[in-house]
Short mmCIF file of C-alpha atoms and ligand atoms in Angstrom, two decimals:
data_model
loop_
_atom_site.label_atom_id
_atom_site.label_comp_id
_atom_site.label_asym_id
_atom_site.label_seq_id
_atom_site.Cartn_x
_atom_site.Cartn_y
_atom_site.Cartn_z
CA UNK A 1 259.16 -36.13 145.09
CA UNK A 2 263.04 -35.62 145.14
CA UNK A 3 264.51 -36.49 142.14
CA UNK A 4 266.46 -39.70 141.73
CA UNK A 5 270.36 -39.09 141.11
CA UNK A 6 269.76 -40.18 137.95
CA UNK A 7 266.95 -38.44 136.78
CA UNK A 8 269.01 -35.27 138.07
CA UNK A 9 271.60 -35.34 135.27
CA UNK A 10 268.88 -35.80 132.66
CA UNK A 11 266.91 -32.91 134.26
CA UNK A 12 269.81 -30.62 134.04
CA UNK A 13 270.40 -31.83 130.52
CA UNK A 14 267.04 -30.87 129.08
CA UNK A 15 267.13 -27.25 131.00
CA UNK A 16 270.75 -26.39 129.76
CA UNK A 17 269.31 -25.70 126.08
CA UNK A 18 267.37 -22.60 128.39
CA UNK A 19 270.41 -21.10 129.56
CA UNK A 20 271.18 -18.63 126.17
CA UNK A 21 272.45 -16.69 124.57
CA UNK A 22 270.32 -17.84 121.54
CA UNK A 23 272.32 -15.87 118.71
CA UNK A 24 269.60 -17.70 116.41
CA UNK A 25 266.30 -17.38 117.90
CA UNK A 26 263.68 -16.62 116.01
CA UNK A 27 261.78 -14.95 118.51
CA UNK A 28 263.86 -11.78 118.11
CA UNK A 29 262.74 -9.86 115.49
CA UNK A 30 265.13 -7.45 114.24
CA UNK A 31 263.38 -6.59 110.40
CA UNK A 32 260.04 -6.05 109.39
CA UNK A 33 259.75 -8.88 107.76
CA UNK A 34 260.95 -10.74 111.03
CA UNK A 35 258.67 -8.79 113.31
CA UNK A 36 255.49 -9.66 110.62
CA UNK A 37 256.45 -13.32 110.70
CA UNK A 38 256.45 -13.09 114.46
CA UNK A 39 253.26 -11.73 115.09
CA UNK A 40 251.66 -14.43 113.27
CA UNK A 41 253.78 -16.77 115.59
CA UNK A 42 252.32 -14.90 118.26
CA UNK A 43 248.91 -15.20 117.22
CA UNK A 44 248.92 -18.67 116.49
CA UNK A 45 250.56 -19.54 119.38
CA UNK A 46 247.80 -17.48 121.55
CA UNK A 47 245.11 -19.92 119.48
CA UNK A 48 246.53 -22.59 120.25
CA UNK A 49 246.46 -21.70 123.88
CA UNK A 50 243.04 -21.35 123.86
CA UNK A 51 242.19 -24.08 122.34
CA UNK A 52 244.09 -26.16 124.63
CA UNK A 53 242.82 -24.76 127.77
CA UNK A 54 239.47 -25.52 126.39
CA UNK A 55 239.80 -28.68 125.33
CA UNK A 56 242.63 -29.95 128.13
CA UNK A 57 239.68 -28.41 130.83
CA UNK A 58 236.66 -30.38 129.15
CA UNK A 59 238.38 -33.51 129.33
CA UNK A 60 239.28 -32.68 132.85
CA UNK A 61 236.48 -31.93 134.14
CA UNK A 62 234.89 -35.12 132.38
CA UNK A 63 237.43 -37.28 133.78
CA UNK A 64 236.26 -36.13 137.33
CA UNK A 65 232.84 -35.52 137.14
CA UNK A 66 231.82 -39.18 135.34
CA UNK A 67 234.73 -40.79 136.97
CA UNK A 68 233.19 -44.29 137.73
CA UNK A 69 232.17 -44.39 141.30
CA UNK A 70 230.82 -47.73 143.78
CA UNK A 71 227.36 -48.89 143.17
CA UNK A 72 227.35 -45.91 140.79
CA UNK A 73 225.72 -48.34 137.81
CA UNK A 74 225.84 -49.09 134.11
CA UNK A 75 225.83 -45.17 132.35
CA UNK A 76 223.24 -44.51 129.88
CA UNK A 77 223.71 -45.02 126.18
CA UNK A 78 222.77 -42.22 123.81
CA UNK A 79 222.60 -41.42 120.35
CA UNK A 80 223.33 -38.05 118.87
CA UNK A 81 223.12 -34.44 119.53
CA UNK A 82 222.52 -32.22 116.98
CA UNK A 83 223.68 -29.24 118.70
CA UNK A 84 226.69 -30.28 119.99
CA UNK A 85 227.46 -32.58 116.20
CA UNK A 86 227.01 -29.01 114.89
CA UNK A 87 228.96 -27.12 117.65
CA UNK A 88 232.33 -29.28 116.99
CA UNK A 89 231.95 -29.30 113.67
CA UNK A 90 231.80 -25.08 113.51
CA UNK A 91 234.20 -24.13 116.36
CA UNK A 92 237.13 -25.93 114.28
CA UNK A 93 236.41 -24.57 111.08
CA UNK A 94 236.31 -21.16 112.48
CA UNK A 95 239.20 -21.96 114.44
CA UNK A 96 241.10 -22.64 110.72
CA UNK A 97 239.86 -19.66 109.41
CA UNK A 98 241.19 -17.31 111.92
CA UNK A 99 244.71 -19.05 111.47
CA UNK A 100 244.42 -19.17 107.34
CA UNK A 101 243.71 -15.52 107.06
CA UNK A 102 246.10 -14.06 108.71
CA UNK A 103 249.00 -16.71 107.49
CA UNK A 104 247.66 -16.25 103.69
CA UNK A 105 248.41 -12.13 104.61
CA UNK A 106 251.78 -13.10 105.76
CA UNK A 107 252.66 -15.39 102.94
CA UNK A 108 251.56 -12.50 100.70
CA UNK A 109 253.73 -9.63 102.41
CA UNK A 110 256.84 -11.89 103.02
CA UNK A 111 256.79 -12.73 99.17
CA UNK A 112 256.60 -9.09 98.15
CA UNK A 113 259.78 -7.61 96.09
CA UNK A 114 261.29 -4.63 98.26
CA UNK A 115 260.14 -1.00 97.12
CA UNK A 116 261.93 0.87 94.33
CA UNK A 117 265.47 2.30 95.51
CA UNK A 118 266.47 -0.78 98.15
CA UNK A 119 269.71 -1.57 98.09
CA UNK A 120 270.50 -5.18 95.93
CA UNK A 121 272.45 -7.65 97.21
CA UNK A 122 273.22 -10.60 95.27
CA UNK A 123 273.34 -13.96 97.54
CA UNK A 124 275.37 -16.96 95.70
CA UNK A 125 275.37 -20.58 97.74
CA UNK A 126 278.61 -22.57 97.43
CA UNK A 127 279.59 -25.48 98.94
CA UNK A 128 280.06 -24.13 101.46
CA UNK A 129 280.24 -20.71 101.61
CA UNK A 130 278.31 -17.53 100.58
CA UNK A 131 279.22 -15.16 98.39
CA UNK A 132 277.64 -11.46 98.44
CA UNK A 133 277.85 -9.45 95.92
CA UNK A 134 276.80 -5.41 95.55
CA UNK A 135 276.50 -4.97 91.84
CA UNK A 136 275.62 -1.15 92.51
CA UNK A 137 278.11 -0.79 94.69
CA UNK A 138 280.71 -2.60 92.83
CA UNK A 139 281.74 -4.81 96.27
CA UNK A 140 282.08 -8.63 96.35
CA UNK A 141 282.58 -10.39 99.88
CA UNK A 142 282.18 -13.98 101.27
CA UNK A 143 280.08 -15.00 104.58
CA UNK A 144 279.55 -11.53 106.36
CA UNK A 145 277.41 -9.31 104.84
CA UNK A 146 276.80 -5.78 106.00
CA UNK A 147 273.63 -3.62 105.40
CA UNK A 148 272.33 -0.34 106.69
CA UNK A 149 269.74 0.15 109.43
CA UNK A 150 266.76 1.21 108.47
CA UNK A 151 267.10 0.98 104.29
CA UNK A 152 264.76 -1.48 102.73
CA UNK A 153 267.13 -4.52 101.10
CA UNK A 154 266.41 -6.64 98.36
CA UNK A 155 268.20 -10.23 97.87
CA UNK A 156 268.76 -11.55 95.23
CA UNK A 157 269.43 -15.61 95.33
CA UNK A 158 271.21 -18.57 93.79
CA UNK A 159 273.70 -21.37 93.93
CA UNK A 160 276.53 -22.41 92.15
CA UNK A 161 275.80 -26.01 92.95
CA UNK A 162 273.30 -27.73 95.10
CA UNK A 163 270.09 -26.24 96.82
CA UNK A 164 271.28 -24.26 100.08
CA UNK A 165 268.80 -22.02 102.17
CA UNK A 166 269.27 -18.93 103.51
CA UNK A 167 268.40 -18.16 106.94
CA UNK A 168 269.33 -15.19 109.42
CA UNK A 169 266.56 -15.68 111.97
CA UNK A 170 266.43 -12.24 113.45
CA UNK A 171 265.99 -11.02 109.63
CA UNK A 172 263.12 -13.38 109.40
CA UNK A 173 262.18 -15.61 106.75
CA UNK A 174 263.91 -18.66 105.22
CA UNK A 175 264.50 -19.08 101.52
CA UNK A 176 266.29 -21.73 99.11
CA UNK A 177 268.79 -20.90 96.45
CA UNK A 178 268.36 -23.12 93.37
CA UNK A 179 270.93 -22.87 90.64
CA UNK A 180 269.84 -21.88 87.52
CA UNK A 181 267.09 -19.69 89.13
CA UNK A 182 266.86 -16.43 91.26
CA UNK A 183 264.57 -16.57 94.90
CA UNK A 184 264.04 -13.58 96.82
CA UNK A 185 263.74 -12.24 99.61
CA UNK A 186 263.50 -8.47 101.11
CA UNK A 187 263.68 -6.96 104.56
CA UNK A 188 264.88 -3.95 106.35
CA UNK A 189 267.05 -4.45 109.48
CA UNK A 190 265.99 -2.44 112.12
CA UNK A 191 268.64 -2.63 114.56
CA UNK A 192 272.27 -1.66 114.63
CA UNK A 193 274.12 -5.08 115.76
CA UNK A 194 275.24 -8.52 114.49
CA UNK A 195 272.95 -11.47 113.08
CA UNK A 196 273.79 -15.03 113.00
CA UNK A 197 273.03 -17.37 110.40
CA UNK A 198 273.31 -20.33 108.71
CA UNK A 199 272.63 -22.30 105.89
CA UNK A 200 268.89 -24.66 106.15
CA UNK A 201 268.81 -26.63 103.68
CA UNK A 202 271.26 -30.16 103.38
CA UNK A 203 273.59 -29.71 101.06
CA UNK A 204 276.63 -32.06 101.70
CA UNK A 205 279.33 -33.17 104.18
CA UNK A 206 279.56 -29.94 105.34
CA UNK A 207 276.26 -28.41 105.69
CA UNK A 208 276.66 -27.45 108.93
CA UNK A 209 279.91 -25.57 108.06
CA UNK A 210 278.14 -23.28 106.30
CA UNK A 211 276.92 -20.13 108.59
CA UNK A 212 276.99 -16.44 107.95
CA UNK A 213 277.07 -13.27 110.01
CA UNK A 214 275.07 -10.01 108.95
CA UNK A 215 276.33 -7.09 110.51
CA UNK A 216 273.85 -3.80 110.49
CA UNK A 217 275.56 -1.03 110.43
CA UNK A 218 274.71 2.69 111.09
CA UNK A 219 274.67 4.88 107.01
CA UNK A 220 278.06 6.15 108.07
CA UNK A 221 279.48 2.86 109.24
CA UNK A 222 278.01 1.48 106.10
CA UNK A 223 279.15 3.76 104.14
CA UNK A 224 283.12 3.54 105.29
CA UNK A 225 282.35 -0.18 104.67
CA UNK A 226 281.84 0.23 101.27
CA UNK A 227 284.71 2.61 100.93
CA UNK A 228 287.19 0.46 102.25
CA UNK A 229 285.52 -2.52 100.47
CA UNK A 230 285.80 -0.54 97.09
CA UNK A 231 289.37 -0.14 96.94
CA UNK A 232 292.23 -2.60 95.47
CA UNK A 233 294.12 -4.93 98.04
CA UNK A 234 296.83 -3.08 100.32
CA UNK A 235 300.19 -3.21 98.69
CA UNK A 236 302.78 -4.73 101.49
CA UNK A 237 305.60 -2.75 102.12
CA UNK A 238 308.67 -3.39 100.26
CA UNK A 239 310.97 -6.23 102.29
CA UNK A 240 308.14 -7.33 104.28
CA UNK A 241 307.27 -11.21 104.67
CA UNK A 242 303.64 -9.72 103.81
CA UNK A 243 305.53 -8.98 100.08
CA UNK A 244 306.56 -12.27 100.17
CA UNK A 245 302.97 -13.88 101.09
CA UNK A 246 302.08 -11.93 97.79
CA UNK A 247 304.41 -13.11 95.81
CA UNK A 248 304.45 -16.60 96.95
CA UNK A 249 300.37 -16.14 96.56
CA UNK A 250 300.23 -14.59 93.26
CA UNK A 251 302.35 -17.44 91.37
CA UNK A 252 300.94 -20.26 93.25
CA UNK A 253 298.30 -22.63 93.11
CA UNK A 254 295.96 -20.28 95.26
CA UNK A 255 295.24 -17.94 92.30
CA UNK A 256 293.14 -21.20 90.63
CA UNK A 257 290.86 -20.41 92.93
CA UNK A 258 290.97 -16.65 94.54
CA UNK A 259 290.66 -13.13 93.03
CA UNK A 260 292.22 -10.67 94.83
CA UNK A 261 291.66 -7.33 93.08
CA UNK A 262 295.17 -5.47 92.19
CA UNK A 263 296.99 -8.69 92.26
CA UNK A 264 296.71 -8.91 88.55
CA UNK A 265 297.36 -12.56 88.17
CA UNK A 266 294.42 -13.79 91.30
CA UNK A 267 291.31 -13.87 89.50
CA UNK A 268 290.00 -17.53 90.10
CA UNK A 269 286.45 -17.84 91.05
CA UNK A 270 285.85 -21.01 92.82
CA UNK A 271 286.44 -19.65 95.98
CA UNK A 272 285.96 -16.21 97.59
CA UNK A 273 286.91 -13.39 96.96
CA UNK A 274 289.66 -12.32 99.10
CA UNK A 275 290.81 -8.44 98.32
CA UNK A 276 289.73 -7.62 102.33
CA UNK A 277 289.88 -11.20 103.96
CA UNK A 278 291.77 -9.37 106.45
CA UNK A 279 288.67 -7.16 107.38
CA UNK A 280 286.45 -10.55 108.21
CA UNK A 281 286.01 -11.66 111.52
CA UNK A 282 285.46 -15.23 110.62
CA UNK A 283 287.04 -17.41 108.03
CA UNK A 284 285.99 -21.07 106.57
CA UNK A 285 282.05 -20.24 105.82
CA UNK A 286 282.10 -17.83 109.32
CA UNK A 287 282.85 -21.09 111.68
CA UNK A 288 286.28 -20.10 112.94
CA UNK A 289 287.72 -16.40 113.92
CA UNK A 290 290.29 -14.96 111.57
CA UNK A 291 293.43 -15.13 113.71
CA UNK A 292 296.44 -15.95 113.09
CA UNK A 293 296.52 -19.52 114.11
CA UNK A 294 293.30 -20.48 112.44
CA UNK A 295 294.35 -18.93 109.22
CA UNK A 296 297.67 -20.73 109.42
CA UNK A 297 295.53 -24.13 110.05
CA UNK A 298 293.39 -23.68 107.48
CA UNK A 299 295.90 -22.71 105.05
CA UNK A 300 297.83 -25.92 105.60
CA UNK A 301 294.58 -28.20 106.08
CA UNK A 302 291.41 -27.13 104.74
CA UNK A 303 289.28 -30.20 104.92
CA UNK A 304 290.34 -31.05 108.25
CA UNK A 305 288.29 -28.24 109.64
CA UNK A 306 285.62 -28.19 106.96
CA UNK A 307 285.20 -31.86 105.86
CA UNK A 308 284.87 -32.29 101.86
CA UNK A 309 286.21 -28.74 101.40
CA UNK A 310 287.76 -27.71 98.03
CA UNK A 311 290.34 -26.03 99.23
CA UNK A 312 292.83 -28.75 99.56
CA UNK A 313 295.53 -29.27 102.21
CA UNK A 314 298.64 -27.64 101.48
CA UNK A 315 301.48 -29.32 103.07
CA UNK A 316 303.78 -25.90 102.24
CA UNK A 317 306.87 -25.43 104.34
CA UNK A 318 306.47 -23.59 107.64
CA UNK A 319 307.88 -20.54 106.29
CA UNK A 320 305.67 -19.95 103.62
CA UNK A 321 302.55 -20.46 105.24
CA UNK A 322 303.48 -17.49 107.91
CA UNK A 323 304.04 -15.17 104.53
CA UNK A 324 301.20 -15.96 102.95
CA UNK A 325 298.82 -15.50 106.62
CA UNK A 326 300.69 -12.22 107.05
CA UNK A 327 299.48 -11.32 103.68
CA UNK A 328 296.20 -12.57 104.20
CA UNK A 329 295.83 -11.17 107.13
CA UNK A 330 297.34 -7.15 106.11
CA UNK A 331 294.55 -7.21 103.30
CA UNK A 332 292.12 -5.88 105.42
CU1 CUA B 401 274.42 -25.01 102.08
CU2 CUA B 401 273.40 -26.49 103.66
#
């Protein structure tokens, strides 16, 4: 049969979704704890097949076999048969135990604190943003975490507000942050490379603004990382509309709400934590790319790229926004 032209559209439509990349799969693995949760995916999925074949080919070959045929007569009635009443009672109750065990394992292993030594990361849920903070390392960032391949990690979870869930799928697992309480959850990336995530759990107008990147870095990349992150803010050269960001910055109403470490008078923490924006490839939760133009957009109106955001619009004249994105932009 060829299809209609207007089954065609529809057609193409449902196989688009096949075309990748999938920067969220969850069939990826890139952690232990991902690769664990996937091989109970994969065995589950593999009973499942099995059972449908089975089940799919009895009914088949019922269908055919008794089909009702001419002059073929009234079938015969019968009542019970203990082997097979037994039989279909068994098979799925064996069927459930193969799938508990090995899930009850999982749920045991994924829940497991991370071994003595891992490095700590502390996850905080805004709305809607994530904070990550290093308290052994001494860094604070927002929305892009890094980690070192290879090192077991421990985080450590809450929210400043409503319930928010983190999920990086190729790190595997899933896990709310209540406020008030701590959740954990520990893994160790196995891959150098970037994961995508997001936040699972609805938590206001802007849910969906709220994603995250996790990059895994090699111990030296890691380790400059950390450096750099260490440090105060870069000091703008004397003259420079970057000086002027600063200064227009540090006695304005952004300070209410930003610390930027070395700027003596930005130590608000509603928002995040800017001493490296600069360094970030994505601004606004990690939906947009840190250019120039974005910055300058979302500087002037916040909540017209991230509905319901707290950072208000500021209608501030043209000049003042392109000091304060140069400064923005030369803390990196
Ligand atoms: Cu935070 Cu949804």
């Amino acid at each position: 049969m060829r299809p209609t032209p207007r089954l065609l559209p529809a057609i193409l439509l449902a196989v688009a979704g096949c075309g990748g990349p999938f920067p969220q799969t969850t069939l990826a693995p890139r952690s232990d704890l991902g690769v664990t949760v996937d091989n109970l995916f994969t065995d589950i999925f593999w009973w499942a097949v099995v059972v449908f074949a089975i089940v799919e080919g009895l009914l088949l070959f019922v269908i055919i076999r008794y089909r009702a045929r001419p002059g073929g007569g009234q079938p015969s009635r019968l009542h019970g048969h203990t082997a097979l009443e037994i039989g279909w009672t068994l098979a799925p109750a064996l069927i459930l135990v193969f799938i508990a065990v090995p899930t009850m394992r999982t749920i045991f292993a994924t829940a497991a604190p991370a071994p003595a030594g891992a490095l700590k990361v502390e996850v905080i849920g805004h709305q809607w943003w994530w904070e990550f903070r290093y308290p052994e390392l001494g860094v604070v960032t927002a929305n892009e975490m890094h980690l070192p391949r290879g090192k077991p990690v421990q985080l450590e979870m809450t929210s400043a507000d409503v319930i928010h869930s983190f999920w990086a799928p190729g790190l595997g697992g899933k896990r709310d942050l209540t406020a008030g309480r701590i959740t954990r959850i520990a893994f160790t990336p196995d891959s150098i490379g970037e994961v995508a995530g997001q936040c699972a759990e609805f938590c206001g107008a802007s849910h969906a603004n709220m994603r995250l990147r996790v990059f895994v870095q090699s111990d030296s990349d890691f380790a400059l990382w950390v450096a750099r992150q260490k440090t105060d803010a870069a000091v703008p050269p004397k003259g420079s509309l970057a000086e002027r960001g600063q200064d227009l910055f540090a006695h304005g109403a952004c300070i209410a709400c930003h610390t930027i470490a070395g700027v003596p008078q930005a130590r608000g923490i509603v928002g995040p934590n800017l001493t490296h924006v600069g360094s970030r490839m994505m601004l606004a939760g990690a939906t947009l790319p840190n250019t120039e133009e974005w910055l300058r957009r979302w500087i002037t109106n916040a909540p017209s790229l991230k509905p319901g955001s707290l950072m208000p619009a500021m209608p501030l004249p043209e000049d003042q926004v392109a000091a304060l994105v140069a400064y923005l932009q030369s803390l990196q």
